[in-house]
Coordinates of C-alpha atoms in Angstrom, one line a residue:
X1 CA 60.4 -99.3 -2.9
X2 CA 56.9 -98.3 -1.9
X3 CA 55.5 -95.0 -3.0
X4 CA 53.9 -94.6 0.5
X5 CA 54.0 -96.5 3.8
X6 CA 50.9 -95.8 5.9
X7 CA 51.2 -96.5 9.6
X8 CA 48.1 -97.3 11.5
X9 CA 45.0 -99.2 10.2
X10 CA 42.3 -97.0 11.7
X11 CA 40.0 -94.6 9.8
X12 CA 42.8 -92.2 8.9
X13 CA 45.2 -94.9 7.8
X14 CA 42.8 -97.0 5.8
X15 CA 41.3 -94.0 4.1
X16 CA 44.7 -92.6 3.1
X17 CA 46.0 -96.0 1.9
X18 CA 42.9 -96.7 -0.2
X19 CA 42.9 -93.3 -1.8
X20 CA 46.6 -93.7 -2.7
X21 CA 46.1 -97.2 -4.2
X22 CA 43.2 -96.0 -6.3
X23 CA 45.6 -93.4 -7.8
X24 CA 47.9 -96.3 -8.8
X25 CA 50.5 -95.8 -6.1
X26 CA 52.3 -98.8 -4.4
X27 CA 51.1 -98.7 -0.8
X28 CA 52.1 -100.6 2.3
X29 CA 49.8 -100.3 5.4
X30 CA 51.2 -101.5 8.7
X31 CA 49.3 -102.0 11.9
X32 CA 51.0 -102.8 15.2
X33 CA 48.2 -104.9 16.5
X34 CA 46.7 -108.1 15.1
X35 CA 43.8 -107.5 12.8
X36 CA 41.0 -107.1 13.4
X37 CA 42.4 -104.7 16.0
X38 CA 40.5 -103.7 19.1
X39 CA 40.2 -100.0 19.6
X40 CA 38.8 -98.2 22.7
X41 CA 36.2 -95.8 21.5
X42 CA 32.7 -94.5 22.1
X43 CA 31.9 -96.1 18.8
X44 CA 29.3 -93.6 17.5
X45 CA 29.3 -92.6 13.8
X46 CA 27.9 -89.1 13.4
X47 CA 26.1 -88.2 10.2
X48 CA 29.3 -86.5 8.9
X49 CA 31.2 -89.8 9.2
X50 CA 28.5 -91.8 7.4
X51 CA 28.6 -89.3 4.6
X52 CA 32.4 -89.5 4.4
X53 CA 32.2 -93.4 4.2
X54 CA 29.9 -93.1 1.3
X55 CA 32.1 -90.5 -0.4
X56 CA 35.5 -92.3 0.1
X57 CA 34.4 -95.9 0.0
X58 CA 31.3 -95.8 -2.2
X59 CA 29.3 -98.0 0.2
X60 CA 27.2 -97.7 3.3
X61 CA 28.6 -98.9 6.7
X62 CA 27.7 -102.6 6.8
X63 CA 25.3 -104.0 9.5
X64 CA 28.1 -106.3 10.6
X65 CA 30.0 -103.4 12.0
X66 CA 27.1 -102.1 14.1
X67 CA 25.8 -103.0 17.6
X68 CA 22.4 -102.5 19.2
X69 CA 20.7 -100.2 19.3
X70 CA 21.9 -99.7 15.7
X71 CA 20.4 -96.2 15.4
X72 CA 22.0 -93.3 17.2
X73 CA 19.7 -90.3 17.3
X74 CA 22.2 -87.7 18.4
X75 CA 24.0 -86.3 21.5
X76 CA 22.7 -84.9 24.8
X77 CA 25.0 -82.6 26.6
X78 CA 24.7 -81.6 30.2
X79 CA 26.7 -78.4 30.8
X80 CA 28.6 -77.4 34.0
X81 CA 25.5 -75.9 35.5
X82 CA 23.5 -79.1 35.0
X83 CA 21.5 -77.8 32.1
X84 CA 20.7 -80.3 29.3
X85 CA 21.1 -79.6 25.6
X86 CA 19.7 -82.0 23.0
X87 CA 21.2 -82.3 19.5
X88 CA 19.2 -84.5 17.2
X89 CA 21.2 -86.1 14.4
X90 CA 21.1 -89.4 12.6
X91 CA 24.0 -91.7 13.4
X92 CA 25.1 -95.3 13.9
X93 CA 26.2 -97.3 16.9
X94 CA 29.3 -99.4 16.0
X95 CA 32.1 -101.6 17.4
X96 CA 35.3 -100.0 16.3
X97 CA 37.0 -103.3 15.8
X98 CA 34.4 -104.4 13.2
X99 CA 34.2 -101.0 11.6
X100 CA 38.0 -100.5 11.3
X101 CA 38.4 -104.1 10.0
X102 CA 35.8 -103.4 7.3
X103 CA 37.8 -100.3 6.2
X104 CA 41.0 -102.4 6.0
X105 CA 39.2 -104.9 3.8
X106 CA 38.2 -102.1 1.5
X107 CA 41.8 -100.8 1.4
X108 CA 43.1 -104.3 0.6
X109 CA 40.6 -104.7 -2.2
X110 CA 41.9 -101.5 -3.7
X111 CA 45.4 -103.0 -3.9
X112 CA 46.9 -102.0 -0.6
X113 CA 49.4 -104.4 1.0
X114 CA 48.5 -104.9 4.6
X115 CA 50.8 -106.2 7.4
X116 CA 49.5 -106.6 11.0
X117 CA 51.5 -107.2 14.1
X118 CA 54.0 -104.8 12.6
X119 CA 55.3 -101.7 14.4
X120 CA 57.0 -98.7 12.8
X121 CA 59.7 -97.9 15.3
X122 CA 62.0 -95.4 13.6
X123 CA 62.8 -93.8 10.2
X124 CA 65.7 -92.2 8.4
X125 CA 65.2 -89.7 5.7
X126 CA 67.3 -89.6 2.5
X127 CA 67.3 -87.0 -0.3
X128 CA 64.6 -88.7 -2.3
X129 CA 63.2 -91.4 0.0
X130 CA 62.8 -92.5 3.6
X131 CA 63.7 -95.7 5.3
X132 CA 61.5 -97.0 8.0
X133 CA 62.4 -99.7 10.5
X134 CA 59.6 -102.1 11.1
X135 CA 59.3 -104.7 13.9
X136 CA 57.1 -107.8 13.4
X137 CA 58.4 -111.4 13.8
X138 CA 61.8 -109.8 13.2
X139 CA 63.2 -106.3 12.8
X140 CA 63.8 -105.1 9.2
X141 CA 63.6 -102.0 7.0
X142 CA 61.5 -100.9 4.1
X143 CA 61.9 -97.9 1.8
X144 CA 59.3 -95.5 0.5
X145 CA 59.1 -92.0 -1.0
X146 CA 56.7 -90.9 1.8
X147 CA 55.2 -92.0 5.1
X148 CA 51.7 -91.1 6.4
X149 CA 51.7 -91.6 10.1
X150 CA 48.1 -92.3 11.3
X151 CA 49.0 -94.1 14.5
X152 CA 47.4 -91.7 17.0
X153 CA 48.8 -90.2 20.1
X154 CA 51.0 -93.3 20.8
X155 CA 52.9 -92.9 17.6
X156 CA 56.5 -94.0 17.9
X157 CA 57.6 -92.2 14.8
X158 CA 56.3 -88.8 15.9
X159 CA 58.0 -89.2 19.3
X160 CA 61.3 -90.1 17.6
X161 CA 61.0 -87.2 15.2
X162 CA 59.7 -84.4 17.4
X163 CA 60.1 -85.7 21.0
X164 CA 57.3 -86.5 23.5
X165 CA 56.0 -82.9 24.0
X166 CA 52.3 -83.6 23.5
X167 CA 49.8 -83.4 26.4
X168 CA 47.3 -86.2 26.8
X169 CA 43.9 -86.9 28.3
X170 CA 43.4 -90.3 29.8
X171 CA 40.0 -91.9 29.4
X172 CA 38.6 -94.7 31.4
X173 CA 35.3 -96.6 30.6
X174 CA 33.6 -99.7 31.8
X175 CA 31.1 -102.1 30.2
X176 CA 28.3 -103.3 32.6
X177 CA 25.2 -105.3 32.9
X178 CA 22.5 -103.4 34.7
X179 CA 19.5 -101.0 34.4
X180 CA 19.0 -97.3 33.8
X181 CA 16.2 -95.0 33.1
X182 CA 17.6 -93.3 30.0
X183 CA 17.0 -93.5 26.2
X184 CA 19.7 -95.9 24.8
X185 CA 19.5 -94.3 21.3
X186 CA 21.6 -91.2 22.4
X187 CA 25.2 -90.6 23.4
X188 CA 25.3 -88.6 26.6
X189 CA 28.1 -86.2 27.6
X190 CA 28.5 -84.6 31.0
X191 CA 30.6 -81.5 31.4
X192 CA 30.3 -80.9 35.2
X193 CA 33.7 -80.4 36.8
X194 CA 32.7 -82.6 39.8
X195 CA 32.4 -85.6 37.5
X196 CA 35.6 -85.4 35.6
X197 CA 38.6 -83.3 34.6
X198 CA 37.4 -83.1 31.0
X199 CA 34.1 -84.9 30.3
X200 CA 32.1 -88.0 31.3
X201 CA 29.8 -90.0 29.1
X202 CA 27.3 -92.8 28.8
X203 CA 25.9 -94.9 26.0
X204 CA 24.7 -98.4 25.4
X205 CA 26.2 -101.2 23.3
X206 CA 24.6 -104.6 22.8
X207 CA 22.7 -104.1 26.1
X208 CA 25.9 -103.2 28.0
X209 CA 25.9 -99.9 29.9
X210 CA 29.1 -98.0 29.0
X211 CA 30.2 -95.4 31.5
X212 CA 33.4 -93.4 31.2
X213 CA 35.3 -90.4 32.5
X214 CA 38.4 -88.6 31.3
X215 CA 41.1 -87.0 33.4
X216 CA 44.4 -85.1 33.2
X217 CA 45.7 -86.8 36.3
X218 CA 45.5 -90.6 36.1
X219 CA 45.6 -90.9 39.9
X220 CA 42.1 -89.3 39.9
X221 CA 40.4 -91.9 37.7
X222 CA 38.9 -93.8 40.6
X223 CA 37.6 -90.7 42.4
X224 CA 35.9 -89.2 39.3
X225 CA 34.5 -92.6 38.2
X226 CA 32.9 -93.0 41.6
X227 CA 31.5 -89.5 41.4
X228 CA 30.0 -90.2 38.0
X229 CA 28.4 -93.5 39.1
X230 CA 26.8 -91.8 42.1
X231 CA 25.5 -89.0 39.8
X232 CA 24.0 -91.5 37.3
X233 CA 22.4 -93.5 40.2
X234 CA 20.8 -90.3 41.6
X235 CA 19.7 -88.7 38.3
X236 CA 18.9 -91.7 36.1
X237 CA 18.3 -94.6 38.4
X238 CA 21.4 -96.5 37.4
X239 CA 21.6 -100.0 38.9
X240 CA 24.8 -101.8 38.2
X241 CA 24.7 -105.6 38.4
X242 CA 28.0 -106.9 36.8
X243 CA 31.1 -105.3 35.3
X244 CA 32.0 -107.0 32.0
X245 CA 35.1 -105.1 31.2
X246 CA 37.1 -101.9 31.7
X247 CA 39.7 -100.1 29.5
X248 CA 41.9 -97.0 29.4
X249 CA 43.3 -95.1 26.4
X250 CA 44.8 -91.8 25.5
X251 CA 43.7 -88.9 23.4
X252 CA 45.4 -85.6 22.6
X253 CA 44.7 -82.6 24.8
X254 CA 43.5 -80.1 22.2
X255 CA 44.7 -76.6 22.9
X256 CA 43.3 -73.2 22.0
X257 CA 43.4 -72.5 18.3
X258 CA 43.4 -76.3 17.6
X259 CA 47.1 -76.4 16.5
X260 CA 47.9 -79.0 13.9
X261 CA 51.2 -80.8 13.3
X262 CA 51.1 -81.6 9.6
X263 CA 54.3 -83.6 9.5
X264 CA 58.1 -83.6 9.5
X265 CA 60.0 -83.9 6.3
X266 CA 58.8 -86.9 4.3
X267 CA 56.6 -88.1 7.2
X268 CA 53.0 -86.6 7.1
X269 CA 50.7 -86.8 10.1
X270 CA 47.0 -87.4 9.9
X271 CA 44.2 -88.0 12.4
X272 CA 44.9 -87.7 16.1
X273 CA 48.7 -87.8 15.7
X274 CA 48.3 -84.5 13.8
X275 CA 45.9 -83.1 16.3
X276 CA 42.6 -83.6 14.4
X277 CA 40.0 -84.4 17.1
X278 CA 36.5 -83.0 17.7
X279 CA 35.0 -82.5 21.1
X280 CA 33.9 -85.6 23.1
X281 CA 36.6 -87.6 21.5
X282 CA 35.0 -87.8 18.0
X283 CA 38.0 -88.5 15.9
X284 CA 36.6 -90.8 13.3
X285 CA 35.4 -88.2 10.8
X286 CA 38.4 -86.0 11.4
X287 CA 40.7 -89.0 10.9
X288 CA 39.1 -90.0 7.6
X289 CA 39.1 -86.5 6.2
X290 CA 42.6 -85.7 7.1
X291 CA 43.9 -89.1 5.9
X292 CA 42.2 -88.5 2.6
X293 CA 43.6 -85.0 2.2
X294 CA 47.2 -86.2 3.0
X295 CA 46.9 -89.0 0.4
X296 CA 45.5 -86.6 -2.2
X297 CA 48.4 -84.1 -1.6
X298 CA 51.0 -86.8 -2.2
X299 CA 49.2 -88.2 -5.2
X300 CA 48.8 -84.7 -6.7
X301 CA 52.4 -83.6 -6.1
X302 CA 54.6 -86.7 -5.8
X303 CA 57.8 -84.9 -6.7
X304 CA 57.4 -81.7 -4.6
X305 CA 57.5 -81.9 -0.8
X306 CA 56.7 -78.2 -0.5
X307 CA 53.6 -78.6 -2.7
X308 CA 52.5 -81.6 -0.7
X309 CA 52.4 -79.7 2.5
X310 CA 50.8 -76.6 0.9
X311 CA 48.1 -78.8 -0.6
X312 CA 47.6 -80.8 2.6
X313 CA 47.2 -77.6 4.7
X314 CA 44.9 -75.9 2.2
X315 CA 42.6 -78.9 1.9
X316 CA 42.3 -79.4 5.6
X317 CA 41.4 -75.7 6.4
X318 CA 37.7 -76.5 6.3
X319 CA 38.2 -79.4 8.7
X320 CA 40.3 -77.3 11.1
X321 CA 37.7 -74.5 11.0
X322 CA 35.0 -77.0 11.8
X323 CA 37.1 -78.3 14.8
X324 CA 37.6 -74.7 16.0
X325 CA 33.9 -74.0 15.9
X326 CA 33.0 -77.2 17.7
X327 CA 35.5 -76.6 20.5
X328 CA 34.4 -73.0 20.8
X329 CA 30.8 -74.2 21.2
X330 CA 31.8 -76.5 24.0
X331 CA 33.9 -73.7 25.6
X332 CA 30.7 -71.6 25.8
X333 CA 28.9 -74.5 27.3
X334 CA 31.3 -75.3 30.2
X335 CA 34.0 -73.2 32.0
X336 CA 36.3 -76.3 31.9
X337 CA 36.8 -75.5 28.2
X338 CA 36.5 -71.7 28.4
X339 CA 40.0 -71.2 26.8
X340 CA 38.7 -72.8 23.6
X341 CA 36.3 -70.0 22.8
X342 CA 37.2 -68.2 19.6

């Protein structure tokens, strides 16, 4: 029997698994995709994330995980009135596949058993343990005292436990060759309602121009993407030459008050599956911090489920407050997010 099975080898899952293994617990980390997994993401590490990597992993983010331009100097927001706000902050431009894989290597080095191409499809709780059904080359079961689900909004376990009641935002972005008159060292977010139903964004990765929009209605992706391209052509001299790739993914639709789902029974939730997500889809720092707090709660109170939840909620209050302030700030910047104002 494992002490803990962690589902999802992203920032939340790797951080949780590593922290548990370093406490001497027997940990299995399962990832549904083949490692290194590809993850759709803006791929910008803010200063908070860089600091968390140093705190939890004792190392700096390796250059092998970065892309050019390596240095990110901050974010530039354009509000719903077309006004620009610049926020200077040190950061790194990374590929999520490389970054997540490096985190997994650190977890494995700490003693975590890692299995890729393995999905957690259901679980059954017992008085003092939980059985999880896994599907890889075959379907089989494993037992653990606890599960930490870090699989994001597509989590099968959460849907089986709580139903599919969560609202999602669909994001769409393309990678392109071309030219633009804009500083590639910043991440740009556009909050005008004529460009998206949530936000639109631009950044540069290894000389590829990344342009994206997010919507509530997937049928409107083409319309808003066209609007955004036209806007960037008019305002920043965008000239697209070749589309290299395109991708879609889901993120949780954060609601007023930033409600958090901490778990169900012996299954704790961390990262996006719990609802931890900062504005503009910045979920890496929130994932790492919540994953670490979930792991510490189990390590500190292995025999008391009530104490685990109490500890987890207490130690994530600062993170939740940070989220609420960030979303409230965006709410004051754009009417699209007015309901998020505290």
